[in-house]
Amino acid sequence: MAEYFLSWSGGVDSTATGILAVLHKEPLTAMVYSRVMFDKDIPADLPEHDNFINKVAIPWFNQHGVAVEVVQSKKNFVDDFFYHKKGARSKNCGKYSGFPMVGKRVCEIKTPLKVDPIREFLRKHPKCIQYIGYAADEETRLSQLKENEISLLQKYDVTHKGAQKLCAEHGLLSPYYQYSKRGGCFFCPNAQDEQLRYIYRYHPDLWRKMLELQKEPNIVRPGKFKIDEGLYEINARFELEGEQLNLFEEMEMLEGLE
């Protein structure tokens, strides 16, 4: 009997795929979630998304008869990537890797920390069929599907926007969509200001951990997080924004007293 697996991230496309499988009684042996870690104790996802995965989404799918397999690499970002020392063949020999390079099409840590555990799982099921969360309006990606890959979003004509609506209707829209169009690791240098600002304001403990890493001098790009800006420079901008907001609030209050 054929096995069907869905690689699930908690994002709208993969979550909507799982919902469609439930609604249309499509065969689904299990959903596979790869948990990425910042260090040995802290998940790479923000607490809101981690809580959504474990306390909202997994119970929902379990209640609807869908098993969720959680896989996790033995490696984590801080110990096995940031503090990975470059070898003799590298022009940066002896330096730590530091934060991932900005702008790369495929993140440097995605394969070892997220993809490899899923591949290891799927190797144990060599003849399985995989559901891939490509939306009906992603023609290029859909054209690249392999023989053993199926897009339920394509089958039921659900676009990316429609996937988000479907998730919201079933209470399965991750809270990170309230402040960002995309999820991902909280320490990602490709993150937009809106995402970094959210961490700065609402997760100061995680922000401090990022700043502590930025202090390390022996890294490939010392003092840099984005292409031409470090976390301390970003932190200064956010602090200034806060001061400006406080000034505006005081001015409004004074105007109200006149």
mmCIF file of C-alpha atoms in Angstrom:
data_model
loop_
_atom_site.group_PDB
_atom_site.id
_atom_site.type_symbol
_atom_site.label_atom_id
_atom_site.label_comp_id
_atom_site.label_asym_id
_atom_site.label_seq_id
_atom_site.Cartn_x
_atom_site.Cartn_y
_atom_site.Cartn_z
ATOM 1 C CA MET A 1 0.000 0.000 0.000
ATOM 2 C CA ALA A 2 1.394 3.392 -1.015
ATOM 3 C CA GLU A 3 2.485 5.838 1.681
ATOM 4 C CA TYR A 4 1.757 9.555 1.387
ATOM 5 C CA PHE A 5 3.752 12.185 3.283
ATOM 6 C CA LEU A 6 3.551 15.965 3.507
ATOM 7 C CA SER A 7 6.616 18.011 4.449
ATOM 8 C CA TRP A 8 4.991 20.603 6.685
ATOM 9 C CA SER A 9 6.433 23.890 7.955
ATOM 10 C CA GLY A 10 3.372 25.506 9.520
ATOM 11 C CA GLY A 11 3.242 28.059 6.702
ATOM 12 C CA VAL A 12 0.029 28.635 4.769
ATOM 13 C CA ASP A 13 0.794 26.507 1.695
ATOM 14 C CA SER A 14 1.821 23.333 3.495
ATOM 15 C CA THR A 15 -0.846 23.764 6.182
ATOM 16 C CA ALA A 16 -3.554 24.315 3.543
ATOM 17 C CA THR A 17 -2.334 21.145 1.813
ATOM 18 C CA GLY A 18 -2.929 19.220 5.023
ATOM 19 C CA ILE A 19 -6.376 20.778 5.410
ATOM 20 C CA LEU A 20 -7.310 19.815 1.837
ATOM 21 C CA ALA A 21 -6.214 16.240 2.507
ATOM 22 C CA VAL A 22 -8.554 16.150 5.510
ATOM 23 C CA LEU A 23 -11.495 17.820 3.766
ATOM 24 C CA HIS A 24 -11.277 15.695 0.614
ATOM 25 C CA LYS A 25 -10.229 12.480 2.366
ATOM 26 C CA GLU A 26 -7.001 12.283 0.391
ATOM 27 C CA PRO A 27 -4.607 9.552 1.574
ATOM 28 C CA LEU A 28 -2.101 10.987 4.057
ATOM 29 C CA THR A 29 0.112 8.658 6.062
ATOM 30 C CA ALA A 30 1.687 11.492 8.063
ATOM 31 C CA MET A 31 2.829 15.094 8.004
ATOM 32 C CA VAL A 32 6.562 15.570 8.630
ATOM 33 C CA TYR A 33 7.670 18.642 10.590
ATOM 34 C CA SER A 34 11.370 19.486 10.834
ATOM 35 C CA ARG A 35 12.150 21.452 13.981
ATOM 36 C CA VAL A 36 15.168 23.742 13.625
ATOM 37 C CA MET A 37 17.047 24.866 16.733
ATOM 38 C CA PHE A 38 18.880 28.147 17.425
ATOM 39 C CA ASP A 39 20.916 26.490 20.163
ATOM 40 C CA LYS A 40 20.395 23.291 22.122
ATOM 41 C CA ASP A 41 17.447 24.795 24.040
ATOM 42 C CA ILE A 42 15.830 27.515 21.899
ATOM 43 C CA PRO A 43 13.838 26.836 18.691
ATOM 44 C CA ALA A 44 14.694 28.848 15.572
ATOM 45 C CA ASP A 45 11.028 29.793 15.219
ATOM 46 C CA LEU A 46 9.638 32.585 17.352
ATOM 47 C CA PRO A 47 7.703 31.380 20.435
ATOM 48 C CA GLU A 48 4.369 32.319 18.822
ATOM 49 C CA HIS A 49 4.943 29.998 15.872
ATOM 50 C CA ASP A 50 6.462 27.227 17.994
ATOM 51 C CA ASN A 51 3.407 27.394 20.254
ATOM 52 C CA PHE A 52 1.114 27.381 17.199
ATOM 53 C CA ILE A 53 2.809 24.255 15.855
ATOM 54 C CA ASN A 54 2.744 22.284 19.097
ATOM 55 C CA LYS A 55 -0.418 23.464 20.835
ATOM 56 C CA VAL A 56 -2.735 24.382 17.959
ATOM 57 C CA ALA A 57 -1.865 22.793 14.629
ATOM 58 C CA ILE A 58 -0.559 19.365 15.663
ATOM 59 C CA PRO A 59 -3.551 18.735 17.973
ATOM 60 C CA TRP A 60 -5.938 19.836 15.197
ATOM 61 C CA PHE A 61 -4.480 17.415 12.676
ATOM 62 C CA ASN A 62 -4.283 14.639 15.267
ATOM 63 C CA GLN A 63 -7.974 15.145 16.069
ATOM 64 C CA HIS A 64 -8.726 14.781 12.363
ATOM 65 C CA GLY A 65 -6.860 11.500 12.107
ATOM 66 C CA VAL A 66 -3.563 12.795 10.728
ATOM 67 C CA ALA A 67 -0.301 11.774 12.366
ATOM 68 C CA VAL A 68 2.504 14.338 12.630
ATOM 69 C CA GLU A 69 6.107 13.137 12.704
ATOM 70 C CA VAL A 70 8.504 15.654 14.283
ATOM 71 C CA VAL A 71 12.103 15.271 13.116
ATOM 72 C CA GLN A 72 15.101 17.267 14.314
ATOM 73 C CA SER A 73 18.758 17.523 13.417
ATOM 74 C CA LYS A 74 21.338 16.790 16.095
ATOM 75 C CA LYS A 75 22.929 20.069 15.020
ATOM 76 C CA ASN A 76 21.884 23.605 15.954
ATOM 77 C CA PHE A 77 22.688 27.038 14.532
ATOM 78 C CA VAL A 78 24.915 28.456 17.287
ATOM 79 C CA ASP A 79 27.118 25.440 18.002
ATOM 80 C CA ASP A 80 27.308 23.859 14.557
ATOM 81 C CA PHE A 81 27.098 26.812 12.193
ATOM 82 C CA PHE A 82 27.891 30.170 13.796
ATOM 83 C CA TYR A 83 30.875 28.745 15.681
ATOM 84 C CA HIS A 84 31.963 26.414 12.883
ATOM 85 C CA LYS A 85 35.632 27.187 12.216
ATOM 86 C CA LYS A 86 36.688 27.477 8.577
ATOM 87 C CA GLY A 87 39.263 24.948 7.407
ATOM 88 C CA ALA A 88 42.677 25.289 5.792
ATOM 89 C CA ARG A 89 41.260 25.436 2.259
ATOM 90 C CA SER A 90 39.163 28.503 3.027
ATOM 91 C CA LYS A 91 40.437 32.057 2.552
ATOM 92 C CA ASN A 92 38.871 32.650 5.975
ATOM 93 C CA CYS A 93 40.801 29.819 7.600
ATOM 94 C CA GLY A 94 40.516 29.883 11.384
ATOM 95 C CA LYS A 95 37.494 32.198 11.459
ATOM 96 C CA TYR A 96 33.994 31.237 12.588
ATOM 97 C CA SER A 97 31.227 31.158 9.967
ATOM 98 C CA GLY A 98 29.072 33.692 11.830
ATOM 99 C CA PHE A 99 25.614 34.603 10.556
ATOM 100 C CA PRO A 100 24.492 33.140 7.187
ATOM 101 C CA MET A 101 25.349 35.093 4.061
ATOM 102 C CA VAL A 102 22.675 37.569 2.959
ATOM 103 C CA GLY A 103 20.744 37.220 -0.279
ATOM 104 C CA LYS A 104 21.572 33.606 -1.114
ATOM 105 C CA ARG A 105 18.786 31.819 -2.978
ATOM 106 C CA VAL A 106 19.140 28.823 -0.693
ATOM 107 C CA CYS A 107 20.013 29.540 2.939
ATOM 108 C CA GLU A 108 23.306 27.976 4.044
ATOM 109 C CA ILE A 109 21.790 26.413 7.158
ATOM 110 C CA LYS A 110 18.527 25.206 5.596
ATOM 111 C CA THR A 111 19.902 21.929 4.250
ATOM 112 C CA PRO A 112 21.808 20.668 7.313
ATOM 113 C CA LEU A 113 19.330 21.860 9.927
ATOM 114 C CA LYS A 114 15.958 21.489 8.199
ATOM 115 C CA VAL A 115 16.095 19.530 4.947
ATOM 116 C CA ASP A 116 18.484 16.717 5.916
ATOM 117 C CA PRO A 117 16.271 15.392 8.761
ATOM 118 C CA ILE A 118 13.322 15.215 6.333
ATOM 119 C CA ARG A 119 15.461 13.464 3.724
ATOM 120 C CA GLU A 120 16.620 10.976 6.339
ATOM 121 C CA PHE A 121 13.004 10.274 7.250
ATOM 122 C CA LEU A 122 11.936 9.847 3.627
ATOM 123 C CA ARG A 123 14.850 7.517 2.874
ATOM 124 C CA LYS A 124 13.136 5.028 5.149
ATOM 125 C CA HIS A 125 10.085 5.243 2.857
ATOM 126 C CA PRO A 126 11.681 5.050 -0.623
ATOM 127 C CA LYS A 127 8.484 4.377 -2.552
ATOM 128 C CA CYS A 128 6.344 7.027 -0.890
ATOM 129 C CA ILE A 129 4.395 9.792 -2.617
ATOM 130 C CA GLN A 130 5.024 13.331 -1.418
ATOM 131 C CA TYR A 131 2.548 16.181 -1.222
ATOM 132 C CA ILE A 132 4.304 19.452 -2.078
ATOM 133 C CA GLY A 133 2.828 22.790 -1.001
ATOM 134 C CA TYR A 134 3.016 24.595 -4.335
ATOM 135 C CA ALA A 135 0.067 26.916 -4.860
ATOM 136 C CA ALA A 136 -2.085 26.822 -7.991
ATOM 137 C CA ASP A 137 -0.647 30.169 -9.130
ATOM 138 C CA GLU A 138 3.002 29.045 -8.915
ATOM 139 C CA GLU A 139 3.308 27.759 -12.463
ATOM 140 C CA THR A 140 7.105 27.595 -12.574
ATOM 141 C CA ARG A 141 7.401 25.570 -9.388
ATOM 142 C CA LEU A 142 4.525 23.300 -10.391
ATOM 143 C CA SER A 143 6.294 22.502 -13.658
ATOM 144 C CA GLN A 144 9.225 21.198 -11.615
ATOM 145 C CA LEU A 145 7.261 18.580 -9.684
ATOM 146 C CA LYS A 146 8.747 15.087 -9.859
ATOM 147 C CA GLU A 147 6.876 11.915 -10.725
ATOM 148 C CA ASN A 148 6.251 11.021 -7.075
ATOM 149 C CA GLU A 149 5.206 14.564 -6.070
ATOM 150 C CA ILE A 150 1.668 15.957 -6.011
ATOM 151 C CA SER A 151 0.300 19.427 -5.305
ATOM 152 C CA LEU A 152 -3.150 19.284 -3.743
ATOM 153 C CA LEU A 153 -3.308 23.075 -4.028
ATOM 154 C CA GLN A 154 -3.054 22.670 -7.792
ATOM 155 C CA LYS A 155 -5.546 19.791 -7.815
ATOM 156 C CA TYR A 156 -8.179 21.843 -5.977
ATOM 157 C CA ASP A 157 -7.198 25.162 -7.616
ATOM 158 C CA VAL A 158 -6.099 26.937 -4.430
ATOM 159 C CA THR A 159 -3.810 29.950 -4.879
ATOM 160 C CA HIS A 160 -1.383 31.209 -2.217
ATOM 161 C CA LYS A 161 -3.963 33.820 -1.175
ATOM 162 C CA GLY A 162 -6.628 31.130 -1.106
ATOM 163 C CA ALA A 163 -4.384 28.943 1.049
ATOM 164 C CA GLN A 164 -4.077 31.729 3.600
ATOM 165 C CA LYS A 165 -7.859 32.136 3.648
ATOM 166 C CA LEU A 166 -8.365 28.380 4.068
ATOM 167 C CA CYS A 167 -5.978 28.298 7.031
ATOM 168 C CA ALA A 168 -7.730 31.254 8.678
ATOM 169 C CA GLU A 169 -11.142 29.613 8.237
ATOM 170 C CA HIS A 170 -9.954 26.555 10.162
ATOM 171 C CA GLY A 171 -8.071 28.441 12.872
ATOM 172 C CA LEU A 172 -4.729 27.288 11.475
ATOM 173 C CA LEU A 173 -3.113 30.555 10.412
ATOM 174 C CA SER A 174 0.202 31.025 12.195
ATOM 175 C CA PRO A 175 0.348 34.234 14.255
ATOM 176 C CA TYR A 176 3.537 35.304 12.484
ATOM 177 C CA TYR A 177 1.387 36.388 9.520
ATOM 178 C CA GLN A 178 0.111 39.222 11.703
ATOM 179 C CA TYR A 179 3.453 41.018 11.441
ATOM 180 C CA SER A 180 5.139 39.474 8.409
ATOM 181 C CA LYS A 181 4.427 37.933 5.012
ATOM 182 C CA ARG A 182 6.880 35.125 5.703
ATOM 183 C CA GLY A 183 8.154 33.070 8.576
ATOM 184 C CA GLY A 184 11.579 31.597 9.130
ATOM 185 C CA CYS A 185 14.356 31.621 11.693
ATOM 186 C CA PHE A 186 14.310 34.662 13.960
ATOM 187 C CA PHE A 187 18.057 35.200 13.374
ATOM 188 C CA CYS A 188 17.810 35.265 9.565
ATOM 189 C CA PRO A 189 19.764 38.180 7.988
ATOM 190 C CA ASN A 190 17.323 38.162 5.062
ATOM 191 C CA ALA A 191 14.548 39.269 7.416
ATOM 192 C CA GLN A 192 12.907 42.604 6.670
ATOM 193 C CA ASP A 193 12.882 45.465 9.163
ATOM 194 C CA GLU A 194 9.302 44.672 10.156
ATOM 195 C CA GLN A 195 10.350 41.209 11.299
ATOM 196 C CA LEU A 196 13.474 42.372 13.128
ATOM 197 C CA ARG A 197 11.562 45.233 14.732
ATOM 198 C CA TYR A 198 9.005 42.745 16.044
ATOM 199 C CA ILE A 199 11.745 40.694 17.726
ATOM 200 C CA TYR A 200 13.346 43.862 19.125
ATOM 201 C CA ARG A 201 10.053 45.009 20.658
ATOM 202 C CA TYR A 202 8.393 41.782 21.766
ATOM 203 C CA HIS A 203 11.253 39.328 22.256
ATOM 204 C CA PRO A 204 14.096 41.354 23.825
ATOM 205 C CA ASP A 205 15.608 38.161 25.264
ATOM 206 C CA LEU A 206 16.104 36.712 21.765
ATOM 207 C CA TRP A 207 17.296 40.074 20.452
ATOM 208 C CA ARG A 208 19.947 40.193 23.199
ATOM 209 C CA LYS A 209 21.170 36.735 22.214
ATOM 210 C CA MET A 210 21.616 37.931 18.638
ATOM 211 C CA LEU A 211 23.506 41.011 19.848
ATOM 212 C CA GLU A 212 25.785 38.815 21.951
ATOM 213 C CA LEU A 213 26.689 36.768 18.869
ATOM 214 C CA GLN A 214 27.377 39.994 16.944
ATOM 215 C CA LYS A 215 30.138 40.804 19.478
ATOM 216 C CA GLU A 216 32.237 37.849 18.285
ATOM 217 C CA PRO A 217 35.233 39.398 16.444
ATOM 218 C CA ASN A 218 36.603 36.235 14.877
ATOM 219 C CA ILE A 219 33.894 35.698 12.257
ATOM 220 C CA VAL A 220 33.934 35.923 8.468
ATOM 221 C CA ARG A 221 32.072 39.241 8.446
ATOM 222 C CA PRO A 222 32.846 40.867 11.830
ATOM 223 C CA GLY A 223 30.238 43.342 12.981
ATOM 224 C CA LYS A 224 27.954 42.640 10.028
ATOM 225 C CA PHE A 225 24.520 41.030 9.931
ATOM 226 C CA LYS A 226 23.064 42.317 6.671
ATOM 227 C CA ILE A 227 25.183 43.293 3.659
ATOM 228 C CA ASP A 228 26.291 46.691 4.998
ATOM 229 C CA GLU A 229 24.707 46.881 8.429
ATOM 230 C CA GLY A 230 25.312 45.166 11.743
ATOM 231 C CA LEU A 231 22.815 44.322 14.465
ATOM 232 C CA TYR A 232 24.089 47.111 16.707
ATOM 233 C CA GLU A 233 23.433 49.628 13.931
ATOM 234 C CA ILE A 234 19.942 48.192 13.461
ATOM 235 C CA ASN A 235 19.455 48.310 17.226
ATOM 236 C CA ALA A 236 20.418 52.016 17.249
ATOM 237 C CA ARG A 237 17.873 52.743 14.512
ATOM 238 C CA PHE A 238 15.134 50.986 16.460
ATOM 239 C CA GLU A 239 16.070 52.835 19.649
ATOM 240 C CA LEU A 240 15.842 56.142 17.769
ATOM 241 C CA GLU A 241 12.436 55.168 16.419
ATOM 242 C CA GLY A 242 11.305 54.533 19.980
ATOM 243 C CA GLU A 243 12.555 57.922 21.132
ATOM 244 C CA GLN A 244 10.758 59.622 18.244
ATOM 245 C CA LEU A 245 7.527 57.799 19.079
ATOM 246 C CA ASN A 246 7.794 58.869 22.718
ATOM 247 C CA LEU A 247 8.384 62.485 21.615
ATOM 248 C CA PHE A 248 5.298 62.403 19.364
ATOM 249 C CA GLU A 249 3.214 60.910 22.175
ATOM 250 C CA GLU A 250 4.339 63.663 24.568
ATOM 251 C CA MET A 251 3.536 66.374 21.993
ATOM 252 C CA GLU A 252 0.053 64.910 21.430
ATOM 253 C CA MET A 253 -0.536 64.775 25.179
ATOM 254 C CA LEU A 254 0.546 68.406 25.617
ATOM 255 C CA GLU A 255 -1.675 69.496 22.721
ATOM 256 C CA GLY A 256 -4.584 67.756 24.387
ATOM 257 C CA LEU A 257 -4.009 69.769 27.579
ATOM 258 C CA GLU A 258 -4.108 73.147 25.808
#
